[in-house]
Coordinates of C-alpha atoms in Angstrom, one line a residue:
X1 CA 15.6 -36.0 -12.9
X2 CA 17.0 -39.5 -12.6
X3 CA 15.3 -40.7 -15.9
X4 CA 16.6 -37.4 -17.9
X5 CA 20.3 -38.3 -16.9
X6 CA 19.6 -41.9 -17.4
X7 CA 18.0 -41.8 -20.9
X8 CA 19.1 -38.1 -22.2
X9 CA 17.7 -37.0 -25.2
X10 CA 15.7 -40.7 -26.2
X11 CA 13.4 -39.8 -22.6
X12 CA 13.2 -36.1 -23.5
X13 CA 12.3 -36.7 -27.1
X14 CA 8.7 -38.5 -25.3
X15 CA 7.5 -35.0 -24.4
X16 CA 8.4 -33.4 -28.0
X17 CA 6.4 -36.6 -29.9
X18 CA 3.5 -36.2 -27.4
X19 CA 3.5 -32.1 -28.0
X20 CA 3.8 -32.8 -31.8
X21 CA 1.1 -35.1 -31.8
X22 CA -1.2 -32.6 -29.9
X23 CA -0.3 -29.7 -32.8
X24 CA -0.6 -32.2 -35.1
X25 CA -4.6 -33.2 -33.5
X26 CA -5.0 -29.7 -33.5
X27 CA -4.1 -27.6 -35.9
X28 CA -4.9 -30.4 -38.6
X29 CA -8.5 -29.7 -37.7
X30 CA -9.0 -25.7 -37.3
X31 CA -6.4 -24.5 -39.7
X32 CA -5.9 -24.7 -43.6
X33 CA -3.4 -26.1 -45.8
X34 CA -0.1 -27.1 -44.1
X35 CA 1.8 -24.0 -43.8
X36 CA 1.7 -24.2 -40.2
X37 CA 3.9 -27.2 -40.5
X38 CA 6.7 -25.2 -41.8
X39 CA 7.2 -23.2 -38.3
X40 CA 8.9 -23.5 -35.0
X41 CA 7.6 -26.6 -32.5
X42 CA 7.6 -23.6 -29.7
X43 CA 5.2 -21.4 -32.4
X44 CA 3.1 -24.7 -33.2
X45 CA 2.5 -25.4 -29.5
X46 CA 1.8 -22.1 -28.8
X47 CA -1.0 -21.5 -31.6
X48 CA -2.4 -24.8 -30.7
X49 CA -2.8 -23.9 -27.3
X50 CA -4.3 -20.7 -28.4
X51 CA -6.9 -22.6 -30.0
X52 CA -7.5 -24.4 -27.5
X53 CA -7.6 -21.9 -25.1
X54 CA -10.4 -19.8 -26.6
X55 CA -12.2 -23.3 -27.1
X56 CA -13.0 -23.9 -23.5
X57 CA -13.5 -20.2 -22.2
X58 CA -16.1 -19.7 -25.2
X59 CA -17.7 -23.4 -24.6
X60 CA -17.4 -22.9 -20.8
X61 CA -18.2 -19.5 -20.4
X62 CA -21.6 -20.2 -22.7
X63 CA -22.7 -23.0 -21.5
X64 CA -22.5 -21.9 -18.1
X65 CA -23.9 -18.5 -18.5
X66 CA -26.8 -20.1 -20.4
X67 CA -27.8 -22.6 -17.1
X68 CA -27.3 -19.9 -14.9
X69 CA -28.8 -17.2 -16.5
X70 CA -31.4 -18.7 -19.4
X71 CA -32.2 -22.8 -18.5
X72 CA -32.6 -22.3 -14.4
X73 CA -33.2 -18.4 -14.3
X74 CA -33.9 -17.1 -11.2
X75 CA -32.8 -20.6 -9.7
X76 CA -29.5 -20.1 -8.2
X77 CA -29.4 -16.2 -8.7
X78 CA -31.8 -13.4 -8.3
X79 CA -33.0 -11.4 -11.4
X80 CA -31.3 -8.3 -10.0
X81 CA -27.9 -9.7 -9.8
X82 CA -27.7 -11.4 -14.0
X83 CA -25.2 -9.6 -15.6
X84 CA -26.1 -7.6 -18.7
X85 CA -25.5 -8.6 -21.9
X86 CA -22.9 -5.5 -22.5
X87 CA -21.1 -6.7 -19.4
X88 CA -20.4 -10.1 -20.4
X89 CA -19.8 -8.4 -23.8
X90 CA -16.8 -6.5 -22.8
X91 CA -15.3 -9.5 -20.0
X92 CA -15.2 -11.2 -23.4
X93 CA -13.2 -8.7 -25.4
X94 CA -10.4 -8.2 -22.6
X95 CA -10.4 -12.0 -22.0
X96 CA -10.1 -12.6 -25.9
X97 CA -7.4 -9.6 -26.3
X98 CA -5.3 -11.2 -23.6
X99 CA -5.8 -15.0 -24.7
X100 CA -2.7 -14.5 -27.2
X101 CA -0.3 -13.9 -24.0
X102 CA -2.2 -15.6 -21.7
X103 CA -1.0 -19.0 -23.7
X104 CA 2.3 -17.9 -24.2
X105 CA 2.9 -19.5 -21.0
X106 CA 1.9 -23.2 -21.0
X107 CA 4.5 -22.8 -24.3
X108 CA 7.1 -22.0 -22.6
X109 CA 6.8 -24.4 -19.8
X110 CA 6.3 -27.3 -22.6
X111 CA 9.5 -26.0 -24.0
X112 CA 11.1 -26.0 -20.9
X113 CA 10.2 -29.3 -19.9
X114 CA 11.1 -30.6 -23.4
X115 CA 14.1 -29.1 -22.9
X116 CA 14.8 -30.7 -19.6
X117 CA 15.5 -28.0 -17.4
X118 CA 12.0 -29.2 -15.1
X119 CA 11.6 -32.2 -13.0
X120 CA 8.8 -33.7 -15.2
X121 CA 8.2 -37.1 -15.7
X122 CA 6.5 -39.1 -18.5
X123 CA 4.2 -41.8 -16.7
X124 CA 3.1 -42.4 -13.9
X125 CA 4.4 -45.7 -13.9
X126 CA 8.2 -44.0 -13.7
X127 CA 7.2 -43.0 -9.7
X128 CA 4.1 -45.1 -8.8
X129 CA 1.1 -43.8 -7.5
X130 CA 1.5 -42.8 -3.6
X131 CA 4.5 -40.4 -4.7
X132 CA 2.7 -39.0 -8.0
X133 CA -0.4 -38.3 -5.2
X134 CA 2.1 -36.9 -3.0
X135 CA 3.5 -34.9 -5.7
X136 CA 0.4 -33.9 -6.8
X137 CA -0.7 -32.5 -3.4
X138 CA 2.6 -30.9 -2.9
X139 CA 2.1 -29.1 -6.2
X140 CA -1.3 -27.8 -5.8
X141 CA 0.0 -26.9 -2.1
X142 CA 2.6 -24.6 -3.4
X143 CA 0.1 -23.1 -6.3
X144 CA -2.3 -22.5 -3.7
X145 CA 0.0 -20.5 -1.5
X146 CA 2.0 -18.1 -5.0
X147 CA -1.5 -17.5 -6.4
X148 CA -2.3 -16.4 -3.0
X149 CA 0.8 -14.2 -2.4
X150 CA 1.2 -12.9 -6.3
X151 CA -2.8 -12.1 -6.1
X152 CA -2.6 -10.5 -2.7
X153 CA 0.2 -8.7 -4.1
X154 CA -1.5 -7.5 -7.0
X155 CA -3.4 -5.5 -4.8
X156 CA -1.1 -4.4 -2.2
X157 CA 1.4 -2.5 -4.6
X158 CA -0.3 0.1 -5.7
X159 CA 1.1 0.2 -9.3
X160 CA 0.6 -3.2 -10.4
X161 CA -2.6 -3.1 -9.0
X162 CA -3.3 0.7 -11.1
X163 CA -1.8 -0.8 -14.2
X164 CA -2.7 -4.1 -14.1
X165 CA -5.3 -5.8 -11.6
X166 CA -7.5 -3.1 -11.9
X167 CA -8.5 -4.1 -15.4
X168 CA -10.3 -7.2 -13.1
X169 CA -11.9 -5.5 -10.5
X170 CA -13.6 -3.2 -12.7
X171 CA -15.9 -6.0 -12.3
X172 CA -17.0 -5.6 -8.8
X173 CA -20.6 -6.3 -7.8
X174 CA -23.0 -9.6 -8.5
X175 CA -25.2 -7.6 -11.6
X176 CA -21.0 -7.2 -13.1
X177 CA -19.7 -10.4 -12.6
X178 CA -20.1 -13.6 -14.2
X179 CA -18.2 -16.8 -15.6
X180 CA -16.8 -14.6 -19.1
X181 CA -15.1 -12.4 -15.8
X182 CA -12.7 -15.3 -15.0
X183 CA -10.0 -14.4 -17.5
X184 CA -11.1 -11.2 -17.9
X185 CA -7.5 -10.0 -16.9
X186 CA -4.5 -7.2 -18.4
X187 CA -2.4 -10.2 -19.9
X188 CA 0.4 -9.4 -17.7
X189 CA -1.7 -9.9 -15.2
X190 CA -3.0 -13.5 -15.7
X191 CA 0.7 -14.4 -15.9
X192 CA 1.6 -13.6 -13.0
X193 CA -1.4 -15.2 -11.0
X194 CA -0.6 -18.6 -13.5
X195 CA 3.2 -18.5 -13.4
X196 CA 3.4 -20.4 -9.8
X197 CA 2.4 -23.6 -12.2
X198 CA 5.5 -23.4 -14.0
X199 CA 7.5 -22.9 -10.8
X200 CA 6.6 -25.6 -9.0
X201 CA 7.5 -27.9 -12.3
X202 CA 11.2 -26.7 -10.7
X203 CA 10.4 -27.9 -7.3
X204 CA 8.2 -30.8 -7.3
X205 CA 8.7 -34.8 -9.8
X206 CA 5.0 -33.6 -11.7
X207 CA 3.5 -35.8 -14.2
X208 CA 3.5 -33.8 -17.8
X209 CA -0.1 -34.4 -18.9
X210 CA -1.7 -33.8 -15.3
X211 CA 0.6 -30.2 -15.6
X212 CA -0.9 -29.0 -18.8
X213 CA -4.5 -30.5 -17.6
X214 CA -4.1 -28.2 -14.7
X215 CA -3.4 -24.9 -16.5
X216 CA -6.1 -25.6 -18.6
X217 CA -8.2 -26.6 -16.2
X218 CA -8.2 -22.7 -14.8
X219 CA -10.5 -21.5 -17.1
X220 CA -13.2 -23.4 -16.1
X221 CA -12.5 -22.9 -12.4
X222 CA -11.9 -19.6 -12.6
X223 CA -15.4 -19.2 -14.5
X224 CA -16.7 -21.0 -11.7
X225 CA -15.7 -18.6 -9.1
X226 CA -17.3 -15.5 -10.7
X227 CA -20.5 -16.5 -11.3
X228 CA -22.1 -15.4 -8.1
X229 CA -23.4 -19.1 -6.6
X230 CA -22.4 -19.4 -3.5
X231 CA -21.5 -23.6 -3.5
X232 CA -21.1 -23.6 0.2
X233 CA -18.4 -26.6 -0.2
X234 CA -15.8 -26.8 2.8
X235 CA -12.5 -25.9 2.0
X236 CA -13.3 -24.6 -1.6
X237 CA -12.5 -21.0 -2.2
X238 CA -16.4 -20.7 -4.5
X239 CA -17.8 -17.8 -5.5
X240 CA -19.2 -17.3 -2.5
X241 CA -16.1 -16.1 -0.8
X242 CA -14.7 -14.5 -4.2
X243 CA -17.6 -12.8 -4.9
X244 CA -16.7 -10.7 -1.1
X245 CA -13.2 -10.4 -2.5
X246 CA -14.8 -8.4 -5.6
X247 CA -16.8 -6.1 -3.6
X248 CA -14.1 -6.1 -0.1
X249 CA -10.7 -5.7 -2.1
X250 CA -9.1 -7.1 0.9
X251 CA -10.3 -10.9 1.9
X252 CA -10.3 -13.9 0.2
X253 CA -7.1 -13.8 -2.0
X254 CA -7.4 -17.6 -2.2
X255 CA -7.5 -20.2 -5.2
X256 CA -8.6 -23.5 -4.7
X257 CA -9.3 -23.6 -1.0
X258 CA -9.8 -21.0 1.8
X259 CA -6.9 -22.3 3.6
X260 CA -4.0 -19.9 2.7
X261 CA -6.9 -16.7 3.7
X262 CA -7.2 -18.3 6.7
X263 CA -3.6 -18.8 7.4
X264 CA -3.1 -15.3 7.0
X265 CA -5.7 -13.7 8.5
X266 CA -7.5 -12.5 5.0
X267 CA -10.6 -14.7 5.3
X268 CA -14.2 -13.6 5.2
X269 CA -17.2 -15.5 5.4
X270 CA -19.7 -15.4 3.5
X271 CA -22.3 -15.7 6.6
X272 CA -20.2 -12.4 7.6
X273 CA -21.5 -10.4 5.0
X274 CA -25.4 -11.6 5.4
X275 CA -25.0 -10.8 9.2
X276 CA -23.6 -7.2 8.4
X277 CA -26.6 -7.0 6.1

């Protein structure tokens, strides 16, 4: 990137102060003494993302479920299709197992673009607004379609869907699923479906903090797309359309939006299902 070769290691060193000052935020608070201080950056950001990680799939996940299922019972889902405690119970466990590995991978992309190898870019400011909106789109463009392909893939090829995606779709009717089921993945798994995030940081100029706002930003949409209520919100990809992928196997691979299902022929309506009922 133009400002990398222009500044070197003074424009790089941005990212490493604003990742130190995260761990520092961090860690401070949630773990004693200072011993952590003594380890790698790459070990720090990592544990610090960890934490918060299992921060906003608990505080998500909770809050959610207790709306859903406890505050407006009965409101937006009927009393036959609430989870049971001992199914949430065990989404937790393989979502809490997997959290480890799972944040392995916004580590490596800080390092990465600490590193310089990405296209990052500090602020905003550096490429004005109309191209970071363009970049922006362009980004979530190309996330839309590799979640698409690597989730569609997932399921295509038999093994990695025996060994790995099938740890997901244990979960597969509305009395099963619910917002602790959005990261309740193999860790391999929830890689795979992430890792087009840290690609497109190859591709496409991307602002750093919007980057690491978006991958964490996936565990609360991807609680929001198990938990059953159809949202009925043109383009999104809501749980309306997921929850037929859970119980179909073969529509509605999408992400975000509906688009790339509709592109390539995988879409199902949700009206489709109450007409076949």
């Amino acid at each position: 990137m133009a400002a990398v070769a222009a500044h070197g290691g003074d424009y790089l060193r941005r990212f490493v102060a604003e990742t130190e000052w995260y761990n520092e935020l961090v860690l401070s608070a949630v773990a004693p003494g200072n011993w952590w201080r003594g380890l790698p950056h790459p070990v720090q950001s990592w544990m610090r993302n960890m934490v918060g990680g299992y921060l906003l799939y608990y505080l998500s996940g909770f809050l959610w479920c207790f709306v859903i299922y406890y505050w407006k019972r009965n409101a937006y889902i009927p009393k036959d299709s609430v989870p049971t405690n001992e199914a949430m119970r065990k989404q937790i466990i393989v979502a809490s197992k997997a959290m480890p590995l799972y944040c392995a991978l916004p580590a490596l992309s800080e390092y990465m673009i600490e590193s310089g190898w990405t296209r990052c870019f500090f602020n905003i400011s550096e490429v004005g607004v109309p191209m970071y909106l363009i970049n922006l789109a362009l980004y979530l463009i190309f996330v839309e379609f590799g979640i698409y392909w690597m989730h569609r893939e997932l399921h295509d090829i038999k093994p990695l869907y025996k060994y790995l995606h099938a740890t997901h779709h244990i979960y597969n009717k509305e009395n099963t699923l619910s917002p602790f089921a959005g990261l309740a993945f193999h860790p391999v798994d929830g890689i795979l479906q992430a890792i087009p995030h840290v690609f497109a940081l190859f591709i496409f100029p991307t602002h750093f903090r919007t980057h690491i706002a978006l991958i964490f930003l996936e565990a609360v949409w991807t609680a929001n797309i198990h938990d059953c209520i159809h949202g009925k919100v043109w383009p999104v990809m809501g749980a309306g359309y997921h929850t037929i992928h859970h119980t179909t196997y073969r529509h509605n691979y999408g992400h975000y939006t509906i688009w790339m299902d509709w592109m390539f022929g995988t879409l199902r309506e949700p009206v489709d299902i109450l007409k076949n009922e």
